[in-house]
Amino acid sequence: MIAEYFNRHAQTLVFTLGRLYRRPVATALTTLVIGITLALPAGLHLLVNNVNAVGYSWEGSLNASLFLADSISEKDGHMLASDIRSRSTVRGTSYISRQQALEEFRALSGFGEALELLDENPLPAVVIVRFKTTQSADAIDATMRELSDLPGVVQAKLDQQWLDRLFAILATVERAAVIIAALLAIAVILTVGNTIRLDIENRRDEIIIMKLVGASDAFVRRPFLYTGFWYGFIGGIAALILLGIAVALMAGPAGKLAALYQSSFVIRGLGFVSSVGLLGIGILLGWFGAAWTVARHLGAIVPR
């Protein structure tokens, strides 16, 4: 009995796949639409994860810049850097004199000729503070308050601030991705539902004949449910292919950008678990769209 049950379902599964195969253009268009719809929120999820990975890698090298008053001599600047280095939250410090800052700016900015026209060096001396990665955010904030109050320190700027802004933006994008995913899930259900509705209308006479010879509602309903299954499954495969192509196209530019910042970052695609999850979501949405449409339209077909 159980073997016969599974055998009937297996036959229907293969039969519905054959029907889709015999309509290649319509099947390809429908599954491509589903694939694009599934790939959009998955792509946003990938983007957020990869940018988060970059942010966390940069967060591990947290630095602060202390801009010193012009009245601070190089000797005092080195002594200040040495004093700061002894703090428990600090991993190391570097002192950059006003002249060094000017030379670096001239080399990197390309404004060397314009700088020659200035009467005096406009750049301040800077102490670069490198924090230990094991320190909590509260400990670093407390240290920053202490450093900003040191004599001769005009401004203390933590490089973490722009990372916090980046993570805040990413959190907003991630929330938007969830909302977009929910809306696109409805779009997948409607797409599959409309396709199944047209299929039901095209097979109306066949359905009437099956009901006249005594076919059960479950028997009549089963091919449409498995059609929804295949639409969701193939659409999920299409989404994975599209995401793979996108990752491959972005890998080169992302690698060059990482090299410019001396980072080992490598753009990553969906892992095995996430890929299986995306396929599962596609199948679930396809099945639900088919079941919803069948429940609405199949009962209206009554033999006379």
mmCIF file of C-alpha atoms in Angstrom:
data_model
loop_
_atom_site.group_PDB
_atom_site.id
_atom_site.type_symbol
_atom_site.label_atom_id
_atom_site.label_comp_id
_atom_site.label_asym_id
_atom_site.label_seq_id
_atom_site.Cartn_x
_atom_site.Cartn_y
_atom_site.Cartn_z
ATOM 1 C CA MET A 1 0.000 0.000 0.000
ATOM 2 C CA ILE A 2 2.747 2.422 0.980
ATOM 3 C CA ALA A 3 4.871 1.377 -1.995
ATOM 4 C CA GLU A 4 1.934 1.932 -4.332
ATOM 5 C CA TYR A 5 1.330 5.391 -2.826
ATOM 6 C CA PHE A 6 4.913 6.488 -3.384
ATOM 7 C CA ASN A 7 4.918 4.924 -6.836
ATOM 8 C CA ARG A 8 1.887 7.002 -7.897
ATOM 9 C CA HIS A 9 3.540 10.167 -6.639
ATOM 10 C CA ALA A 10 6.808 9.314 -8.395
ATOM 11 C CA GLN A 11 4.951 8.709 -11.651
ATOM 12 C CA THR A 12 3.157 12.048 -11.342
ATOM 13 C CA LEU A 13 6.443 13.781 -10.544
ATOM 14 C CA VAL A 14 8.081 12.425 -13.710
ATOM 15 C CA PHE A 15 4.935 13.022 -15.775
ATOM 16 C CA THR A 16 4.710 16.713 -14.832
ATOM 17 C CA LEU A 17 8.416 17.207 -15.575
ATOM 18 C CA GLY A 18 7.799 15.716 -19.019
ATOM 19 C CA ARG A 19 4.931 18.135 -19.628
ATOM 20 C CA LEU A 20 7.187 21.070 -18.770
ATOM 21 C CA TYR A 21 9.917 19.676 -21.033
ATOM 22 C CA ARG A 22 7.480 19.604 -23.949
ATOM 23 C CA ARG A 23 6.798 23.349 -23.416
ATOM 24 C CA PRO A 24 10.378 24.631 -23.333
ATOM 25 C CA VAL A 25 9.734 28.316 -24.107
ATOM 26 C CA ALA A 26 6.907 28.814 -21.612
ATOM 27 C CA THR A 27 8.752 26.802 -18.975
ATOM 28 C CA ALA A 28 12.001 28.714 -19.499
ATOM 29 C CA LEU A 29 10.295 32.106 -19.264
ATOM 30 C CA THR A 30 8.372 31.207 -16.114
ATOM 31 C CA THR A 31 11.335 29.661 -14.334
ATOM 32 C CA LEU A 32 13.591 32.566 -15.362
ATOM 33 C CA VAL A 33 11.149 35.062 -13.848
ATOM 34 C CA ILE A 34 11.047 32.970 -10.659
ATOM 35 C CA GLY A 35 14.848 32.666 -10.675
ATOM 36 C CA ILE A 36 15.356 36.427 -10.973
ATOM 37 C CA THR A 37 12.762 37.034 -8.260
ATOM 38 C CA LEU A 38 14.519 34.627 -5.886
ATOM 39 C CA ALA A 39 17.993 35.886 -6.810
ATOM 40 C CA LEU A 40 17.289 39.538 -5.942
ATOM 41 C CA PRO A 41 16.831 39.151 -2.154
ATOM 42 C CA ALA A 42 19.470 36.409 -2.049
ATOM 43 C CA GLY A 43 21.877 38.765 -3.819
ATOM 44 C CA LEU A 44 21.176 41.513 -1.270
ATOM 45 C CA HIS A 45 21.832 38.983 1.489
ATOM 46 C CA LEU A 46 25.158 38.070 -0.151
ATOM 47 C CA LEU A 47 26.104 41.733 -0.509
ATOM 48 C CA VAL A 48 25.402 42.456 3.159
ATOM 49 C CA ASN A 49 27.340 39.374 4.294
ATOM 50 C CA ASN A 50 30.398 40.196 2.174
ATOM 51 C CA VAL A 51 30.500 43.860 3.182
ATOM 52 C CA ASN A 52 30.019 42.804 6.816
ATOM 53 C CA ALA A 53 33.011 40.477 6.435
ATOM 54 C CA VAL A 54 35.117 43.360 5.128
ATOM 55 C CA GLY A 55 33.976 45.593 7.963
ATOM 56 C CA TYR A 56 34.772 43.018 10.633
ATOM 57 C CA SER A 57 38.221 42.423 9.131
ATOM 58 C CA TRP A 58 38.937 46.160 9.290
ATOM 59 C CA GLU A 59 37.444 46.337 12.764
ATOM 60 C CA GLY A 60 40.209 44.008 13.928
ATOM 61 C CA SER A 61 42.784 46.755 13.214
ATOM 62 C CA LEU A 62 41.099 49.583 15.120
ATOM 63 C CA ASN A 63 43.078 52.841 15.143
ATOM 64 C CA ALA A 64 42.628 56.360 16.436
ATOM 65 C CA SER A 65 44.274 59.611 15.375
ATOM 66 C CA LEU A 66 45.254 62.290 17.894
ATOM 67 C CA PHE A 67 45.806 65.679 16.251
ATOM 68 C CA LEU A 68 48.279 67.740 18.275
ATOM 69 C CA ALA A 69 48.528 71.495 18.796
ATOM 70 C CA ASP A 70 51.183 73.349 16.784
ATOM 71 C CA SER A 71 52.915 74.335 20.017
ATOM 72 C CA ILE A 72 53.811 70.688 20.791
ATOM 73 C CA SER A 73 57.451 69.965 19.891
ATOM 74 C CA GLU A 74 58.610 66.719 18.304
ATOM 75 C CA LYS A 75 60.226 65.694 21.590
ATOM 76 C CA ASP A 76 56.961 66.223 23.467
ATOM 77 C CA GLY A 77 55.080 64.423 20.741
ATOM 78 C CA HIS A 78 57.297 61.342 21.034
ATOM 79 C CA MET A 79 56.965 61.429 24.822
ATOM 80 C CA LEU A 80 53.189 61.639 24.512
ATOM 81 C CA ALA A 81 53.128 58.670 22.141
ATOM 82 C CA SER A 82 55.326 56.691 24.548
ATOM 83 C CA ASP A 83 53.040 57.535 27.466
ATOM 84 C CA ILE A 84 49.929 56.463 25.571
ATOM 85 C CA ARG A 85 51.617 53.197 24.543
ATOM 86 C CA SER A 86 51.769 52.117 28.198
ATOM 87 C CA ARG A 87 47.982 52.039 28.566
ATOM 88 C CA SER A 88 46.343 48.631 28.955
ATOM 89 C CA THR A 89 43.956 49.113 26.029
ATOM 90 C CA VAL A 90 46.662 50.203 23.569
ATOM 91 C CA ARG A 91 48.653 47.842 21.371
ATOM 92 C CA GLY A 92 51.040 50.440 19.964
ATOM 93 C CA THR A 93 51.499 54.043 18.867
ATOM 94 C CA SER A 94 53.237 55.978 16.105
ATOM 95 C CA TYR A 95 54.218 59.640 16.042
ATOM 96 C CA ILE A 96 53.960 61.544 12.747
ATOM 97 C CA SER A 97 55.573 64.978 12.829
ATOM 98 C CA ARG A 98 54.204 67.967 10.963
ATOM 99 C CA GLN A 99 56.950 67.663 8.362
ATOM 100 C CA GLN A 100 56.302 63.935 7.859
ATOM 101 C CA ALA A 101 52.581 64.621 7.495
ATOM 102 C CA LEU A 102 53.315 67.282 4.896
ATOM 103 C CA GLU A 103 55.620 64.987 2.911
ATOM 104 C CA GLU A 104 53.096 62.144 2.953
ATOM 105 C CA PHE A 105 50.310 64.473 1.875
ATOM 106 C CA ARG A 106 52.476 65.883 -0.925
ATOM 107 C CA ALA A 107 53.313 62.382 -2.166
ATOM 108 C CA LEU A 108 49.752 61.036 -2.033
ATOM 109 C CA SER A 109 47.651 64.046 -3.005
ATOM 110 C CA GLY A 110 49.495 65.372 -6.053
ATOM 111 C CA PHE A 111 49.231 68.949 -4.758
ATOM 112 C CA GLY A 112 52.963 69.372 -4.261
ATOM 113 C CA GLU A 113 53.226 72.577 -6.324
ATOM 114 C CA ALA A 114 50.280 74.176 -4.500
ATOM 115 C CA LEU A 115 51.811 73.359 -1.125
ATOM 116 C CA GLU A 116 55.003 75.156 -2.110
ATOM 117 C CA LEU A 117 53.011 78.393 -2.313
ATOM 118 C CA LEU A 118 52.013 78.235 1.365
ATOM 119 C CA ASP A 119 54.017 80.255 3.874
ATOM 120 C CA GLU A 120 53.851 77.586 6.553
ATOM 121 C CA ASN A 121 52.927 73.943 7.015
ATOM 122 C CA PRO A 122 49.138 73.761 7.655
ATOM 123 C CA LEU A 123 49.168 70.128 8.818
ATOM 124 C CA PRO A 124 49.334 69.173 12.523
ATOM 125 C CA ALA A 125 51.462 66.472 14.092
ATOM 126 C CA VAL A 126 49.546 63.243 14.711
ATOM 127 C CA VAL A 127 49.821 60.343 17.136
ATOM 128 C CA ILE A 128 48.377 57.121 15.686
ATOM 129 C CA VAL A 129 46.978 54.883 18.433
ATOM 130 C CA ARG A 130 46.421 51.180 17.694
ATOM 131 C CA PHE A 131 44.044 49.509 20.130
ATOM 132 C CA LYS A 132 44.144 45.897 21.232
ATOM 133 C CA THR A 133 41.465 43.868 19.443
ATOM 134 C CA THR A 134 40.511 42.141 22.704
ATOM 135 C CA GLN A 135 39.199 45.368 24.215
ATOM 136 C CA SER A 136 35.473 46.051 24.518
ATOM 137 C CA ALA A 137 33.808 49.025 22.885
ATOM 138 C CA ASP A 138 33.190 50.607 26.315
ATOM 139 C CA ALA A 139 36.867 50.333 27.258
ATOM 140 C CA ILE A 140 37.935 51.926 23.972
ATOM 141 C CA ASP A 141 35.379 54.718 24.374
ATOM 142 C CA ALA A 142 36.663 55.418 27.893
ATOM 143 C CA THR A 143 40.250 55.535 26.618
ATOM 144 C CA MET A 144 39.251 57.891 23.812
ATOM 145 C CA ARG A 145 37.698 60.292 26.322
ATOM 146 C CA GLU A 146 40.904 60.227 28.364
ATOM 147 C CA LEU A 147 43.083 60.785 25.289
ATOM 148 C CA SER A 148 41.004 63.710 24.069
ATOM 149 C CA ASP A 149 41.557 65.441 27.440
ATOM 150 C CA LEU A 150 45.356 65.111 27.326
ATOM 151 C CA PRO A 151 47.324 68.389 27.175
ATOM 152 C CA GLY A 152 48.286 69.263 23.615
ATOM 153 C CA VAL A 153 45.597 67.084 21.979
ATOM 154 C CA VAL A 154 43.342 69.261 19.828
ATOM 155 C CA GLN A 155 41.138 66.484 18.458
ATOM 156 C CA ALA A 156 40.865 62.697 18.967
ATOM 157 C CA LYS A 157 39.231 60.814 16.098
ATOM 158 C CA LEU A 158 38.383 57.113 16.232
ATOM 159 C CA ASP A 159 38.453 55.284 12.913
ATOM 160 C CA GLN A 160 35.630 53.062 14.244
ATOM 161 C CA GLN A 161 33.123 55.853 13.668
ATOM 162 C CA TRP A 162 32.863 55.283 9.942
ATOM 163 C CA LEU A 163 32.608 51.529 10.543
ATOM 164 C CA ASP A 164 29.696 52.124 12.895
ATOM 165 C CA ARG A 165 28.015 54.153 10.177
ATOM 166 C CA LEU A 166 28.714 51.375 7.668
ATOM 167 C CA PHE A 167 27.225 48.715 9.961
ATOM 168 C CA ALA A 168 24.186 50.929 10.580
ATOM 169 C CA ILE A 169 23.674 51.267 6.821
ATOM 170 C CA LEU A 170 24.087 47.515 6.373
ATOM 171 C CA ALA A 171 21.543 46.832 9.115
ATOM 172 C CA THR A 172 19.089 49.070 7.251
ATOM 173 C CA VAL A 173 19.838 47.307 3.951
ATOM 174 C CA GLU A 174 19.399 43.916 5.629
ATOM 175 C CA ARG A 175 16.007 44.953 7.021
ATOM 176 C CA ALA A 176 15.032 46.249 3.577
ATOM 177 C CA ALA A 177 16.169 42.933 2.066
ATOM 178 C CA VAL A 178 13.804 41.048 4.392
ATOM 179 C CA ILE A 179 10.889 43.275 3.341
ATOM 180 C CA ILE A 180 11.819 42.928 -0.345
ATOM 181 C CA ALA A 181 12.133 39.152 0.076
ATOM 182 C CA ALA A 182 8.625 38.973 1.541
ATOM 183 C CA LEU A 183 7.198 41.035 -1.338
ATOM 184 C CA LEU A 184 9.052 38.970 -3.949
ATOM 185 C CA ALA A 185 7.881 35.746 -2.283
ATOM 186 C CA ILE A 186 4.332 36.927 -2.896
ATOM 187 C CA ALA A 187 5.351 37.677 -6.489
ATOM 188 C CA VAL A 188 6.615 34.098 -6.923
ATOM 189 C CA ILE A 189 3.364 32.705 -5.506
ATOM 190 C CA LEU A 190 1.329 34.882 -7.877
ATOM 191 C CA THR A 191 3.525 33.960 -10.857
ATOM 192 C CA VAL A 192 3.194 30.232 -10.222
ATOM 193 C CA GLY A 193 -0.491 30.635 -9.380
ATOM 194 C CA ASN A 194 -1.262 32.431 -12.620
ATOM 195 C CA THR A 195 0.642 29.831 -14.652
ATOM 196 C CA ILE A 196 -1.202 26.979 -12.928
ATOM 197 C CA ARG A 197 -4.526 28.787 -13.455
ATOM 198 C CA LEU A 198 -3.884 28.948 -17.201
ATOM 199 C CA ASP A 199 -2.892 25.272 -17.172
ATOM 200 C CA ILE A 200 -6.151 24.371 -15.421
ATOM 201 C CA GLU A 201 -8.160 26.307 -18.012
ATOM 202 C CA ASN A 202 -6.293 24.639 -20.874
ATOM 203 C CA ARG A 203 -7.011 21.191 -19.380
ATOM 204 C CA ARG A 204 -10.613 21.880 -18.388
ATOM 205 C CA ASP A 205 -12.052 19.215 -20.711
ATOM 206 C CA GLU A 206 -9.502 16.651 -19.511
ATOM 207 C CA ILE A 207 -10.358 17.433 -15.871
ATOM 208 C CA ILE A 208 -14.102 17.062 -16.555
ATOM 209 C CA ILE A 209 -13.536 13.658 -18.167
ATOM 210 C CA MET A 210 -11.399 12.502 -15.220
ATOM 211 C CA LYS A 211 -14.094 13.553 -12.770
ATOM 212 C CA LEU A 212 -16.783 11.813 -14.869
ATOM 213 C CA VAL A 213 -14.928 8.488 -14.661
ATOM 214 C CA GLY A 214 -14.627 8.833 -10.889
ATOM 215 C CA ALA A 215 -11.181 10.371 -10.347
ATOM 216 C CA SER A 216 -10.739 11.750 -6.823
ATOM 217 C CA ASP A 217 -9.960 15.395 -6.157
ATOM 218 C CA ALA A 218 -6.515 14.380 -4.867
ATOM 219 C CA PHE A 219 -5.781 12.553 -8.133
ATOM 220 C CA VAL A 220 -6.846 15.541 -10.246
ATOM 221 C CA ARG A 221 -4.995 17.998 -8.019
ATOM 222 C CA ARG A 222 -1.689 16.098 -7.822
ATOM 223 C CA PRO A 223 -0.205 16.979 -11.278
ATOM 224 C CA PHE A 224 -0.744 20.701 -10.698
ATOM 225 C CA LEU A 225 0.903 20.561 -7.286
ATOM 226 C CA TYR A 226 3.948 18.816 -8.726
ATOM 227 C CA THR A 227 4.034 21.340 -11.567
ATOM 228 C CA GLY A 228 4.332 24.038 -8.902
ATOM 229 C CA PHE A 229 7.066 21.960 -7.261
ATOM 230 C CA TRP A 230 9.060 21.844 -10.493
ATOM 231 C CA TYR A 231 8.595 25.549 -11.171
ATOM 232 C CA GLY A 232 9.941 26.341 -7.702
ATOM 233 C CA PHE A 233 12.816 23.861 -7.973
ATOM 234 C CA ILE A 234 13.953 24.916 -11.446
ATOM 235 C CA GLY A 235 13.472 28.567 -10.503
ATOM 236 C CA GLY A 236 15.726 27.980 -7.485
ATOM 237 C CA ILE A 237 18.360 26.406 -9.743
ATOM 238 C CA ALA A 238 18.117 29.432 -12.046
ATOM 239 C CA ALA A 239 18.576 31.762 -9.052
ATOM 240 C CA LEU A 240 21.702 29.865 -7.953
ATOM 241 C CA ILE A 241 23.129 30.066 -11.485
ATOM 242 C CA LEU A 242 22.443 33.811 -11.664
ATOM 243 C CA LEU A 243 24.060 34.371 -8.266
ATOM 244 C CA GLY A 244 27.060 32.270 -9.288
ATOM 245 C CA ILE A 245 27.515 34.352 -12.432
ATOM 246 C CA ALA A 246 27.222 37.574 -10.402
ATOM 247 C CA VAL A 247 29.829 36.398 -7.873
ATOM 248 C CA ALA A 248 32.195 35.328 -10.679
ATOM 249 C CA LEU A 249 31.849 38.732 -12.379
ATOM 250 C CA MET A 250 32.478 40.579 -9.103
ATOM 251 C CA ALA A 251 35.395 38.413 -7.923
ATOM 252 C CA GLY A 252 37.997 40.123 -10.125
ATOM 253 C CA PRO A 253 37.160 43.768 -9.268
ATOM 254 C CA ALA A 254 36.684 42.851 -5.584
ATOM 255 C CA GLY A 255 40.091 41.172 -5.535
ATOM 256 C CA LYS A 256 41.779 44.225 -7.065
ATOM 257 C CA LEU A 257 40.059 46.507 -4.551
ATOM 258 C CA ALA A 258 41.153 44.283 -1.668
ATOM 259 C CA ALA A 259 44.736 44.325 -2.984
ATOM 260 C CA LEU A 260 44.738 48.127 -2.972
ATOM 261 C CA TYR A 261 43.901 48.045 0.744
ATOM 262 C CA GLN A 262 46.337 45.160 1.368
ATOM 263 C CA SER A 263 43.471 42.909 2.414
ATOM 264 C CA SER A 264 43.056 39.170 1.899
ATOM 265 C CA PHE A 265 39.308 39.549 1.413
ATOM 266 C CA VAL A 266 37.738 37.208 -1.149
ATOM 267 C CA ILE A 267 34.129 37.640 -2.226
ATOM 268 C CA ARG A 268 32.058 34.622 -1.244
ATOM 269 C CA GLY A 269 28.905 33.157 -2.717
ATOM 270 C CA LEU A 270 26.193 31.132 -1.056
ATOM 271 C CA GLY A 271 27.412 28.142 0.900
ATOM 272 C CA PHE A 272 25.936 24.652 0.638
ATOM 273 C CA VAL A 273 23.402 25.166 3.426
ATOM 274 C CA SER A 274 22.229 28.526 2.051
ATOM 275 C CA SER A 275 21.974 27.078 -1.465
ATOM 276 C CA VAL A 276 19.840 24.201 -0.230
ATOM 277 C CA GLY A 277 17.779 26.710 1.745
ATOM 278 C CA LEU A 278 17.186 28.819 -1.374
ATOM 279 C CA LEU A 279 16.091 25.725 -3.305
ATOM 280 C CA GLY A 280 13.787 24.776 -0.447
ATOM 281 C CA ILE A 281 12.230 28.245 -0.400
ATOM 282 C CA GLY A 282 11.687 28.078 -4.164
ATOM 283 C CA ILE A 283 10.007 24.667 -3.886
ATOM 284 C CA LEU A 284 7.848 25.803 -0.970
ATOM 285 C CA LEU A 285 6.684 28.941 -2.775
ATOM 286 C CA GLY A 286 6.008 27.032 -5.987
ATOM 287 C CA TRP A 287 4.039 24.351 -4.158
ATOM 288 C CA PHE A 288 2.063 26.914 -2.158
ATOM 289 C CA GLY A 289 1.254 28.961 -5.271
ATOM 290 C CA ALA A 290 -0.008 25.850 -7.031
ATOM 291 C CA ALA A 291 -2.021 24.656 -3.999
ATOM 292 C CA TRP A 292 -3.602 28.084 -3.533
ATOM 293 C CA THR A 293 -4.642 28.273 -7.208
ATOM 294 C CA VAL A 294 -5.897 24.703 -7.353
ATOM 295 C CA ALA A 295 -8.027 25.244 -4.242
ATOM 296 C CA ARG A 296 -9.590 28.332 -5.842
ATOM 297 C CA HIS A 297 -10.208 27.098 -9.395
ATOM 298 C CA LEU A 298 -10.361 23.308 -9.504
ATOM 299 C CA GLY A 299 -13.523 23.062 -7.433
ATOM 300 C CA ALA A 300 -15.338 25.314 -9.898
ATOM 301 C CA ILE A 301 -14.982 22.703 -12.651
ATOM 302 C CA VAL A 302 -18.018 20.434 -12.238
ATOM 303 C CA PRO A 303 -19.153 17.848 -14.837
ATOM 304 C CA ARG A 304 -22.648 18.464 -16.176
#
